[in-house]
Short mmCIF file of C-alpha atoms in Angstrom, two decimals:
data_model
loop_
_atom_site.label_atom_id
_atom_site.label_comp_id
_atom_site.label_asym_id
_atom_site.label_seq_id
_atom_site.Cartn_x
_atom_site.Cartn_y
_atom_site.Cartn_z
CA MET S 67 -9.54 25.27 8.78
CA GLN S 68 -8.94 21.40 8.56
CA ASN S 69 -6.13 19.88 6.04
CA SER S 70 -6.66 17.55 3.43
CA LEU S 71 -4.84 15.00 5.53
CA ASP S 72 -6.91 15.43 8.73
CA LYS S 73 -10.19 15.30 6.46
CA ILE S 74 -9.39 12.14 4.55
CA VAL S 75 -8.59 10.49 7.99
CA ASN S 76 -11.54 11.65 9.43
CA ASP S 77 -13.74 10.49 6.37
CA ILE S 78 -11.76 6.82 6.51
CA LYS S 79 -12.44 6.01 10.24
CA ALA S 80 -16.11 7.20 9.38
CA ASN S 81 -16.27 4.53 6.51
CA TRP S 82 -14.43 1.73 8.04
CA SER S 83 -16.58 -1.18 8.09
CA GLY S 84 -13.86 -4.14 8.14
CA LEU S 85 -13.04 -5.96 5.33
CA ASN S 86 -16.02 -5.91 2.48
CA SER S 87 -16.73 -3.88 -0.53
CA ASN S 88 -17.94 -0.78 1.13
CA THR S 89 -14.65 -0.42 2.68
CA THR S 90 -12.64 -0.99 0.10
CA VAL S 91 -14.07 1.11 -2.38
CA THR S 92 -14.29 3.97 -0.28
CA VAL S 93 -10.82 3.88 1.06
CA ARG S 94 -9.54 3.62 -2.25
CA GLU S 95 -11.55 6.95 -3.38
CA LEU S 96 -10.50 8.70 -0.26
CA LEU S 97 -6.74 7.81 -0.57
CA SER S 98 -6.90 8.69 -4.15
CA GLU S 99 -8.24 12.34 -3.16
CA LEU S 100 -5.69 12.29 -0.76
CA THR S 101 -3.05 12.21 -3.50
CA GLN S 102 -4.59 15.42 -5.08
CA SER S 103 -3.73 17.40 -1.91
CA PRO S 104 -2.55 20.87 -2.46
CA PRO S 105 1.67 20.73 -1.88
CA HIS S 106 1.80 23.99 -0.20
CA GLU S 107 -0.36 22.26 2.76
CA PRO S 108 2.92 21.74 5.50
CA TRP S 109 2.31 18.02 6.32
CA LEU S 110 2.69 17.47 2.38
CA ALA S 111 5.54 19.86 1.85
CA SER S 112 6.85 18.18 4.71
CA ILE S 113 6.90 14.85 2.95
CA MET S 114 8.16 15.88 -0.10
CA ARG S 115 11.20 17.51 1.52
CA GLU S 116 11.99 14.94 4.30
CA ARG S 117 11.83 11.96 1.84
CA LEU S 118 11.92 9.52 4.66
CA ALA S 119 11.71 5.49 3.90
CA SER S 120 8.82 5.16 5.87
CA LYS S 121 6.91 7.39 8.36
CA THR S 122 3.32 6.59 10.08
CA LEU S 123 0.86 9.48 9.58
CA TYR S 124 -1.78 8.12 11.51
CA GLN S 125 -2.75 5.20 13.33
CA ASP S 126 -5.95 4.45 14.72
CA LEU S 127 -6.60 2.73 18.06
CA GLU S 128 -9.57 2.08 17.67
CA TYR S 129 -9.89 -0.22 14.29
CA GLY S 130 -6.14 -0.88 14.29
CA PHE S 131 -5.74 0.84 10.42
CA MET S 132 -2.18 2.51 9.80
CA LEU S 133 -1.87 5.15 7.16
CA LEU S 134 1.94 5.34 6.06
CA VAL S 135 4.12 7.39 3.33
CA HIS S 136 7.23 6.02 1.83
CA ALA S 137 9.65 7.37 -0.35
CA GLU S 138 11.98 5.12 -2.15
CA GLU S 139 14.75 5.36 -4.84
CA LYS S 140 14.18 4.69 -8.77
CA GLY S 141 14.83 0.78 -8.94
CA THR S 142 13.96 -0.33 -5.52
CA TYR S 143 12.26 -3.69 -5.67
CA ARG S 144 10.47 -5.46 -3.08
CA PRO S 145 10.22 -9.35 -4.13
CA PRO S 146 6.78 -11.15 -4.17
CA HIS S 147 4.86 -11.35 -1.23
CA ASP S 148 1.30 -11.12 1.18
CA HIS S 149 0.14 -9.32 3.90
CA GLY S 150 -0.73 -12.71 5.50
CA ALA S 151 -4.11 -11.72 7.16
CA GLY S 152 -3.72 -7.95 6.46
CA TRP S 153 -4.68 -6.09 3.53
CA VAL S 154 -3.37 -2.74 2.20
CA PHE S 155 -4.08 0.00 -0.34
CA TYR S 156 -1.03 1.71 -2.19
CA ALA S 157 -1.69 5.01 -3.29
CA VAL S 158 0.98 7.01 -5.30
CA GLN S 159 1.49 10.73 -4.88
CA SER S 160 4.46 11.25 -7.04
CA GLY S 161 6.48 8.93 -9.35
CA GLU S 162 5.84 5.90 -10.74
CA MET S 163 5.77 1.91 -9.52
CA GLU S 164 5.08 -0.97 -11.16
CA MET S 165 3.14 -3.99 -9.68
CA THR S 166 2.80 -7.69 -10.74
CA THR S 167 0.46 -9.75 -9.01
CA TYR S 168 1.03 -13.71 -9.02
CA LYS S 169 -1.25 -16.54 -8.28
CA PRO S 170 0.44 -19.77 -6.47
CA ILE S 171 0.43 -22.48 -8.84
CA THR S 172 0.60 -26.13 -7.94
CA THR S 173 1.59 -28.69 -10.73
CA ALA S 174 0.71 -32.48 -11.25
CA SER S 175 3.88 -33.20 -9.66
CA GLY S 176 3.20 -31.58 -6.43
CA GLU S 177 5.53 -28.51 -7.35
CA THR S 178 4.38 -24.99 -6.40
CA HIS S 179 5.30 -21.67 -8.37
CA LEU S 180 4.08 -18.21 -8.96
CA VAL S 181 2.42 -17.27 -12.07
CA SER S 182 2.38 -13.74 -13.04
CA ARG S 183 -1.19 -12.77 -13.33
CA GLY S 184 0.21 -9.53 -15.30
CA THR S 185 2.01 -6.01 -14.46
CA ASP S 186 0.41 -2.64 -13.90
CA THR S 187 2.26 0.58 -13.49
CA LEU S 188 0.75 3.02 -10.97
CA LYS S 189 1.17 6.91 -11.53
CA ALA S 190 -0.17 9.81 -9.32
CA GLY S 191 -3.37 9.70 -8.35
CA ASP S 192 -3.84 5.71 -8.74
CA CYS S 193 -4.64 3.69 -5.93
CA ARG S 194 -4.67 -0.29 -5.48
CA VAL S 195 -6.11 -2.27 -2.91
CA PHE S 196 -4.70 -5.98 -2.26
CA LEU S 197 -6.98 -8.33 -0.40
CA PRO S 198 -5.49 -11.28 2.16
CA GLY S 199 -3.48 -13.60 0.69
CA ASP S 200 -2.88 -11.43 -2.40
CA ILE S 201 1.03 -11.95 -3.50
CA HIS S 202 2.71 -9.12 -5.33
CA ASP S 203 5.78 -7.23 -6.26
CA THR S 204 6.71 -3.46 -6.42
CA ARG S 205 9.22 -1.86 -8.33
CA CYS S 206 10.05 1.94 -7.94
CA LEU S 207 10.42 3.35 -11.67
CA THR S 208 11.10 6.85 -11.40
CA ASP S 209 12.88 9.34 -8.67
CA ASN S 210 11.11 11.45 -6.18
CA PHE S 211 8.97 8.33 -5.57
CA VAL S 212 6.30 8.99 -2.92
CA GLN S 213 3.53 6.52 -1.91
CA TYR S 214 0.78 6.35 1.10
CA ARG S 215 0.21 2.76 2.54
CA LEU S 216 -2.53 2.52 4.36
CA THR S 217 -2.32 -1.30 6.09
CA SER S 218 -5.68 -2.81 8.02
CA CYS S 219 -3.03 -3.94 10.92
CA ASP S 220 0.14 -3.32 11.92
CA PHE S 221 2.40 -5.59 10.01
CA LYS S 222 4.85 -5.97 12.21
CA GLU S 223 2.63 -8.41 13.87
CA GLU S 224 1.81 -10.28 10.06
CA LYS S 225 5.24 -10.71 10.24
CA ARG S 226 6.00 -11.81 13.47
CA SER S 227 3.46 -14.40 13.41
CA GLY S 228 4.51 -16.18 10.34
CA ARG S 229 1.36 -15.47 8.27
CA MET S 230 3.23 -12.74 6.01
CA ILE S 231 5.02 -14.39 3.59
CA GLN S 232 7.66 -13.55 1.12
CA TYR S 233 8.41 -15.68 -1.84
CA LEU S 234 12.05 -14.70 -2.03
CA SER S 235 12.33 -18.16 -4.12
CA GLU S 236 10.54 -16.75 -7.14
CA VAL S 237 12.80 -13.93 -7.42
#
């Protein structure tokens, strides 16, 4: 019998068609479904027991996307950033995370700064997608927080190339 992780990964692969509305809508639905996996399945029980900061659950060699899982401590903050040419889904397995989105605004005098578009709280079962250039930060609000992150590519390359930007001066 196929476990829920294998089923979701296979469904994502079957529906992956690059950056378009069909992919983003379908993958959001599938990752939300993944957050409803039975906690007794060995792969999920292991995640909840180990609580690793980062673990790759699947890397697709054909399409390049990666499914990772992250456990964070309450109060962990990741300053405003984008993902360069990449795009990402965040799906909450347990706990709560606050996400603020931003838009860079250039004033008449030529100075650029980030303006908040608003803050949302993601809870277990919620999934959010950020497209290339979308700026956001994250803050873990609870203990026992675990999230899945599906990235369109290996973000290490986005960082190395300088395409992934952190807006540290805005913190």
